[in-house]
Amino acid sequence: MDTYAKRLHNPFNGVLQVVANEQIRALSFNGVDWELQFKCTTPRGIGYARIGRWERSAGFKPFPLDPSIDRSAVEAAHGVIVAALETAQVPLPQDDYYEFWLLEDRTRQPLALLASCRQPQEMRQATIHPAWKCISASQLELDNTPEEARRGLPPLSYRLEQQVKYCAGQNPQAQWFLRAADGTGQALNAAGEGVSDVLAASHFPPLLLRETWAKVAEQDLCARYLQRLAPRLLTLQALSLESRDRVEQLASRYAQEVAAHFHLYPAIADTQRMTALRVEARLRSACL
């Protein structure tokens, strides 16, 4: 049984938990509710059919099954995956070490992470447009400031996307890297072969987007977006203790989201701070 977590990119929106074998897989965005999918042949080829949901407190709840799918095979497979889910401990390990980075136009250094995968064949099969995306400001409830609203500026997410697009240049380039445990990255060609010197870990933005910008307004846009994303960024397993402490501070404004994601955090930098945020979240929920 394969168990792993994979980052959700472009826009980055947390981590997908996966438990899978050759026949069946279970996927979860929150580590609590799992959707079970059975591998089968469809008119379009090999695909996955949704067969039910599972959670620890309620057990397995099947979906109506397409008559073309072998019910006995599904029943045999789902028993195996449910047994694995009952013992799985989230967060599952993140091992999507192949990373596809949008490059800064002038320096050709990593600017923003576009995608990641676990196996070199996934890298070779991927077709990814070199354009970085934000979660929309409306989804994040990330409003413009009164001054920005007075000036009629577009939403923050749109402006940040354009900022990154401009930094990537008129002919944006992206590069695959294989990241090592120490954070260094080996640039790879389309065949998965190393093509240049290894880049130091410091060249790769720990929050998946470059944080240093030349103009104050650009810096502010980036900082506001990353702060709003902080409760989800804490699910990243490669964060250093220093970076994790900084992101925990950024996330302090969003106690309820921190509480919702807390069981997916692989480490805690400041236990006292995080405990206080979870208490605050419970108090806020009690007042609703």
Short mmCIF file of C-alpha atoms in Angstrom, two decimals:
data_model
loop_
_atom_site.label_atom_id
_atom_site.label_comp_id
_atom_site.label_asym_id
_atom_site.label_seq_id
_atom_site.Cartn_x
_atom_site.Cartn_y
_atom_site.Cartn_z
CA MET A 1 0.00 0.00 0.00
CA ASP A 2 1.36 3.40 -1.01
CA THR A 3 0.75 6.28 1.40
CA TYR A 4 1.87 9.82 0.67
CA ALA A 5 0.87 13.47 0.55
CA LYS A 6 1.11 15.65 -2.54
CA ARG A 7 1.10 19.42 -2.65
CA LEU A 8 -1.71 21.05 -4.63
CA HIS A 9 -0.30 23.70 -6.94
CA ASN A 10 -1.11 26.57 -9.19
CA PRO A 11 -2.65 27.83 -7.13
CA PHE A 12 -1.13 26.28 -4.02
CA ASN A 13 -4.04 25.21 -1.84
CA GLY A 14 -2.70 22.79 0.72
CA VAL A 15 -1.80 19.12 0.55
CA LEU A 16 -3.69 16.09 -0.76
CA GLN A 17 -3.45 12.92 1.36
CA VAL A 18 -3.33 9.68 -0.67
CA VAL A 19 -3.58 5.99 0.25
CA ALA A 20 -3.45 3.76 -2.83
CA ASN A 21 -2.60 0.43 -4.41
CA GLU A 22 -2.86 -0.81 -7.99
CA GLN A 23 -6.66 -1.20 -7.86
CA ILE A 24 -8.02 1.50 -5.62
CA ARG A 25 -7.13 4.80 -4.01
CA ALA A 26 -8.43 7.03 -1.24
CA LEU A 27 -7.99 10.80 -1.46
CA SER A 28 -8.50 13.42 1.22
CA PHE A 29 -8.04 17.17 1.27
CA ASN A 30 -8.44 17.40 5.04
CA GLY A 31 -7.20 14.04 6.33
CA VAL A 32 -10.65 13.27 7.77
CA ASP A 33 -13.06 12.71 4.87
CA TRP A 34 -11.76 10.29 2.24
CA GLU A 35 -13.13 9.63 -1.23
CA LEU A 36 -12.54 6.09 -2.53
CA GLN A 37 -11.93 5.61 -6.24
CA PHE A 38 -11.71 2.29 -8.09
CA LYS A 39 -9.47 1.86 -11.13
CA CYS A 40 -11.45 0.58 -14.09
CA THR A 41 -11.81 0.68 -17.86
CA THR A 42 -14.05 3.42 -19.23
CA PRO A 43 -14.97 4.40 -22.81
CA ARG A 44 -12.13 6.92 -22.59
CA GLY A 45 -9.60 4.36 -21.38
CA ILE A 46 -8.30 3.57 -17.91
CA GLY A 47 -9.80 5.81 -15.25
CA TYR A 48 -11.10 5.97 -11.70
CA ALA A 49 -14.72 5.59 -10.64
CA ARG A 50 -15.92 7.17 -7.38
CA ILE A 51 -17.25 4.33 -5.23
CA GLY A 52 -17.83 5.90 -1.83
CA ARG A 53 -16.64 7.95 1.11
CA TRP A 54 -15.00 6.94 4.36
CA GLU A 55 -14.35 8.65 7.66
CA ARG A 56 -13.27 7.15 10.92
CA SER A 57 -16.40 8.11 12.87
CA ALA A 58 -18.97 7.06 10.25
CA GLY A 59 -17.22 4.29 8.35
CA PHE A 60 -17.70 3.56 4.65
CA LYS A 61 -20.68 4.97 2.76
CA PRO A 62 -20.91 3.60 -0.79
CA PHE A 63 -21.98 5.55 -3.86
CA PRO A 64 -24.27 3.98 -6.50
CA LEU A 65 -22.05 1.77 -8.63
CA ASP A 66 -22.04 1.81 -12.42
CA PRO A 67 -23.38 -1.58 -13.65
CA SER A 68 -20.35 -2.02 -15.91
CA ILE A 69 -18.02 -2.19 -12.89
CA ASP A 70 -17.32 -5.57 -11.27
CA ARG A 71 -19.02 -5.27 -7.87
CA SER A 72 -17.16 -8.21 -6.32
CA ALA A 73 -13.80 -6.70 -7.31
CA VAL A 74 -14.82 -3.37 -5.78
CA GLU A 75 -15.92 -5.01 -2.54
CA ALA A 76 -12.66 -6.91 -2.24
CA ALA A 77 -10.56 -3.85 -2.98
CA HIS A 78 -12.45 -1.46 -0.73
CA GLY A 79 -11.98 -3.72 2.28
CA VAL A 80 -8.22 -3.54 1.84
CA ILE A 81 -8.15 0.24 1.50
CA VAL A 82 -10.47 0.79 4.47
CA ALA A 83 -8.20 -1.36 6.63
CA ALA A 84 -5.27 0.82 5.56
CA LEU A 85 -7.19 4.02 6.30
CA GLU A 86 -8.02 2.83 9.80
CA THR A 87 -4.32 2.74 10.67
CA ALA A 88 -3.10 5.67 8.53
CA GLN A 89 -1.65 8.59 10.48
CA VAL A 90 -1.94 12.00 8.86
CA PRO A 91 -0.14 13.97 7.73
CA LEU A 92 1.26 11.38 5.36
CA PRO A 93 4.83 11.91 4.12
CA GLN A 94 5.32 14.43 1.32
CA ASP A 95 7.72 13.02 -1.24
CA ASP A 96 6.94 15.04 -4.37
CA TYR A 97 10.58 16.04 -4.73
CA TYR A 98 10.46 16.78 -8.46
CA GLU A 99 9.56 20.47 -8.68
CA PHE A 100 8.74 22.66 -11.68
CA TRP A 101 9.70 26.27 -11.02
CA LEU A 102 8.88 29.40 -12.98
CA LEU A 103 12.14 31.33 -13.40
CA GLU A 104 12.85 35.01 -12.93
CA ASP A 105 13.59 36.58 -16.31
CA ARG A 106 16.84 38.36 -15.47
CA THR A 107 18.55 35.92 -13.09
CA ARG A 108 16.96 32.64 -14.20
CA GLN A 109 16.50 31.77 -10.52
CA PRO A 110 13.38 30.08 -9.07
CA LEU A 111 10.52 32.58 -8.78
CA ALA A 112 7.35 30.58 -8.09
CA LEU A 113 6.54 26.88 -7.89
CA LEU A 114 4.16 25.67 -10.61
CA ALA A 115 3.98 21.91 -10.02
CA SER A 116 5.55 18.94 -8.29
CA CYS A 117 5.49 15.18 -8.67
CA ARG A 118 6.85 12.01 -7.08
CA GLN A 119 8.20 10.06 -10.04
CA PRO A 120 10.38 11.09 -13.01
CA GLN A 121 7.88 9.61 -15.47
CA GLU A 122 5.24 12.01 -14.15
CA MET A 123 7.62 14.86 -14.86
CA ARG A 124 8.17 13.67 -18.43
CA GLN A 125 4.43 13.28 -19.07
CA ALA A 126 3.45 16.69 -17.71
CA THR A 127 2.53 19.61 -19.94
CA ILE A 128 2.48 22.74 -17.79
CA HIS A 129 2.03 26.30 -19.01
CA PRO A 130 4.64 28.58 -17.36
CA ALA A 131 2.16 30.91 -15.67
CA TRP A 132 1.76 31.18 -11.90
CA LYS A 133 -1.72 31.54 -10.37
CA CYS A 134 -3.19 32.77 -7.08
CA ILE A 135 -6.26 31.60 -5.26
CA SER A 136 -8.82 34.27 -6.07
CA ALA A 137 -9.17 37.12 -3.60
CA SER A 138 -12.90 36.40 -3.29
CA GLN A 139 -12.24 32.78 -2.26
CA LEU A 140 -9.74 33.93 0.34
CA GLU A 141 -11.95 36.85 1.45
CA LEU A 142 -8.91 39.02 0.85
CA ASP A 143 -10.31 42.48 0.23
CA ASN A 144 -8.58 45.52 -1.19
CA THR A 145 -7.69 48.24 1.28
CA PRO A 146 -9.97 51.31 1.37
CA GLU A 147 -7.34 53.25 -0.59
CA GLU A 148 -7.09 50.51 -3.22
CA ALA A 149 -10.88 50.41 -3.47
CA ARG A 150 -11.02 54.21 -3.84
CA ARG A 151 -8.55 53.99 -6.71
CA GLY A 152 -10.55 51.20 -8.35
CA LEU A 153 -7.66 48.74 -8.37
CA PRO A 154 -8.23 45.11 -9.43
CA PRO A 155 -8.31 42.37 -6.77
CA LEU A 156 -5.04 41.63 -4.99
CA SER A 157 -4.77 38.15 -6.50
CA TYR A 158 -4.96 39.51 -10.05
CA ARG A 159 -2.34 42.17 -9.35
CA LEU A 160 0.02 39.65 -7.77
CA GLU A 161 -0.34 37.29 -10.73
CA GLN A 162 0.51 40.15 -13.08
CA GLN A 163 3.48 41.09 -10.89
CA VAL A 164 4.87 37.56 -11.11
CA LYS A 165 4.12 37.42 -14.84
CA TYR A 166 6.07 40.63 -15.43
CA CYS A 167 9.00 39.31 -13.39
CA ALA A 168 9.07 36.13 -15.49
CA GLY A 169 9.41 38.18 -18.68
CA GLN A 170 7.81 38.15 -22.11
CA ASN A 171 9.08 34.65 -22.84
CA PRO A 172 8.61 32.89 -19.49
CA GLN A 173 10.81 29.90 -18.79
CA ALA A 174 10.38 27.12 -16.24
CA GLN A 175 12.71 24.39 -15.03
CA TRP A 176 12.39 21.02 -13.34
CA PHE A 177 14.53 20.46 -10.26
CA LEU A 178 15.06 17.41 -8.09
CA ARG A 179 15.15 18.61 -4.49
CA ALA A 180 17.33 16.88 -1.94
CA ALA A 181 16.71 16.50 1.78
CA ASP A 182 19.02 19.45 2.49
CA GLY A 183 16.94 21.72 0.24
CA THR A 184 19.39 21.89 -2.64
CA GLY A 185 18.05 21.40 -6.15
CA GLN A 186 19.49 19.69 -9.22
CA ALA A 187 18.21 21.14 -12.51
CA LEU A 188 16.88 18.44 -14.84
CA ASN A 189 16.24 18.19 -18.56
CA ALA A 190 13.16 16.61 -20.14
CA ALA A 191 14.71 13.16 -19.76
CA GLY A 192 15.22 13.68 -16.04
CA GLU A 193 19.00 14.06 -16.32
CA GLY A 194 21.00 16.64 -14.40
CA VAL A 195 21.99 19.55 -16.63
CA SER A 196 23.83 22.06 -14.44
CA ASP A 197 25.36 22.68 -11.06
CA VAL A 198 23.24 22.05 -8.00
CA LEU A 199 21.44 25.15 -6.72
CA ALA A 200 21.76 25.97 -3.02
CA ALA A 201 18.64 25.72 -0.87
CA SER A 202 18.66 29.50 -0.44
CA HIS A 203 17.71 29.91 -4.12
CA PHE A 204 14.33 28.21 -3.57
CA PRO A 205 11.61 30.31 -1.89
CA PRO A 206 10.45 28.33 1.17
CA LEU A 207 6.87 29.62 0.81
CA LEU A 208 6.85 28.63 -2.89
CA LEU A 209 6.88 32.25 -4.10
CA ARG A 210 9.73 34.75 -4.03
CA GLU A 211 9.18 37.14 -1.12
CA THR A 212 11.71 39.89 -1.91
CA TRP A 213 10.56 42.56 -4.36
CA ALA A 214 12.09 45.83 -5.51
CA LYS A 215 9.08 48.09 -4.90
CA VAL A 216 7.25 48.62 -1.62
CA ALA A 217 3.86 48.09 -3.27
CA GLU A 218 5.02 44.79 -4.79
CA GLN A 219 6.42 43.64 -1.46
CA ASP A 220 3.13 44.51 0.23
CA LEU A 221 1.04 42.52 -2.27
CA CYS A 222 3.18 39.43 -1.83
CA ALA A 223 3.25 39.70 1.97
CA ARG A 224 -0.52 40.12 2.24
CA TYR A 225 -1.18 37.11 0.02
CA LEU A 226 1.25 34.84 1.85
CA GLN A 227 -0.10 35.92 5.22
CA ARG A 228 -3.61 34.97 4.11
CA LEU A 229 -2.29 31.63 2.90
CA ALA A 230 -0.29 30.96 6.08
CA PRO A 231 -2.62 28.36 7.69
CA ARG A 232 -2.27 26.24 4.53
CA LEU A 233 1.46 26.89 4.11
CA LEU A 234 2.01 25.30 7.52
CA THR A 235 1.08 21.94 5.96
CA LEU A 236 4.38 22.02 4.03
CA GLN A 237 6.77 19.44 5.43
CA ALA A 238 9.99 20.96 4.10
CA LEU A 239 9.75 24.20 6.10
CA SER A 240 12.71 24.88 8.35
CA LEU A 241 11.98 25.57 12.01
CA GLU A 242 12.80 29.24 11.41
CA SER A 243 10.41 29.48 8.46
CA ARG A 244 7.72 27.56 10.34
CA ASP A 245 7.96 29.95 13.28
CA ARG A 246 7.58 32.91 10.91
CA VAL A 247 4.57 31.36 9.15
CA GLU A 248 2.93 30.51 12.47
CA GLN A 249 3.18 34.19 13.37
CA LEU A 250 1.61 35.12 10.03
CA ALA A 251 -1.19 32.61 10.63
CA SER A 252 -2.06 34.06 14.04
CA ARG A 253 -4.76 36.25 12.48
CA TYR A 254 -6.65 33.16 11.30
CA ALA A 255 -7.18 31.06 14.41
CA GLN A 256 -10.13 29.08 13.07
CA GLU A 257 -8.30 28.07 9.90
CA VAL A 258 -5.26 27.09 11.96
CA ALA A 259 -7.48 24.88 14.11
CA ALA A 260 -9.07 23.30 11.03
CA HIS A 261 -5.68 22.45 9.50
CA PHE A 262 -3.80 21.72 12.72
CA HIS A 263 -3.88 17.91 12.43
CA LEU A 264 -2.16 18.25 9.02
CA TYR A 265 0.82 20.20 10.39
CA PRO A 266 3.94 18.01 10.41
CA ALA A 267 5.66 20.08 13.11
CA ILE A 268 5.07 22.99 15.48
CA ALA A 269 7.57 25.77 16.13
CA ASP A 270 5.83 27.38 19.11
CA THR A 271 3.51 25.03 20.99
CA GLN A 272 2.23 27.73 23.33
CA ARG A 273 1.27 30.00 20.44
CA MET A 274 -0.55 27.25 18.56
CA THR A 275 -2.39 26.08 21.66
CA ALA A 276 -3.59 29.64 22.25
CA LEU A 277 -4.82 29.88 18.66
CA ARG A 278 -6.78 26.64 18.97
CA VAL A 279 -8.37 27.85 22.20
CA GLU A 280 -9.27 31.11 20.47
CA ALA A 281 -10.82 29.13 17.61
CA ARG A 282 -13.00 27.12 20.00
CA LEU A 283 -14.17 30.30 21.72
CA ARG A 284 -15.00 31.93 18.41
CA SER A 285 -16.91 28.85 17.26
CA ALA A 286 -18.87 28.80 20.53
CA CYS A 287 -19.95 32.39 19.92
CA LEU A 288 -21.32 31.73 16.43
#
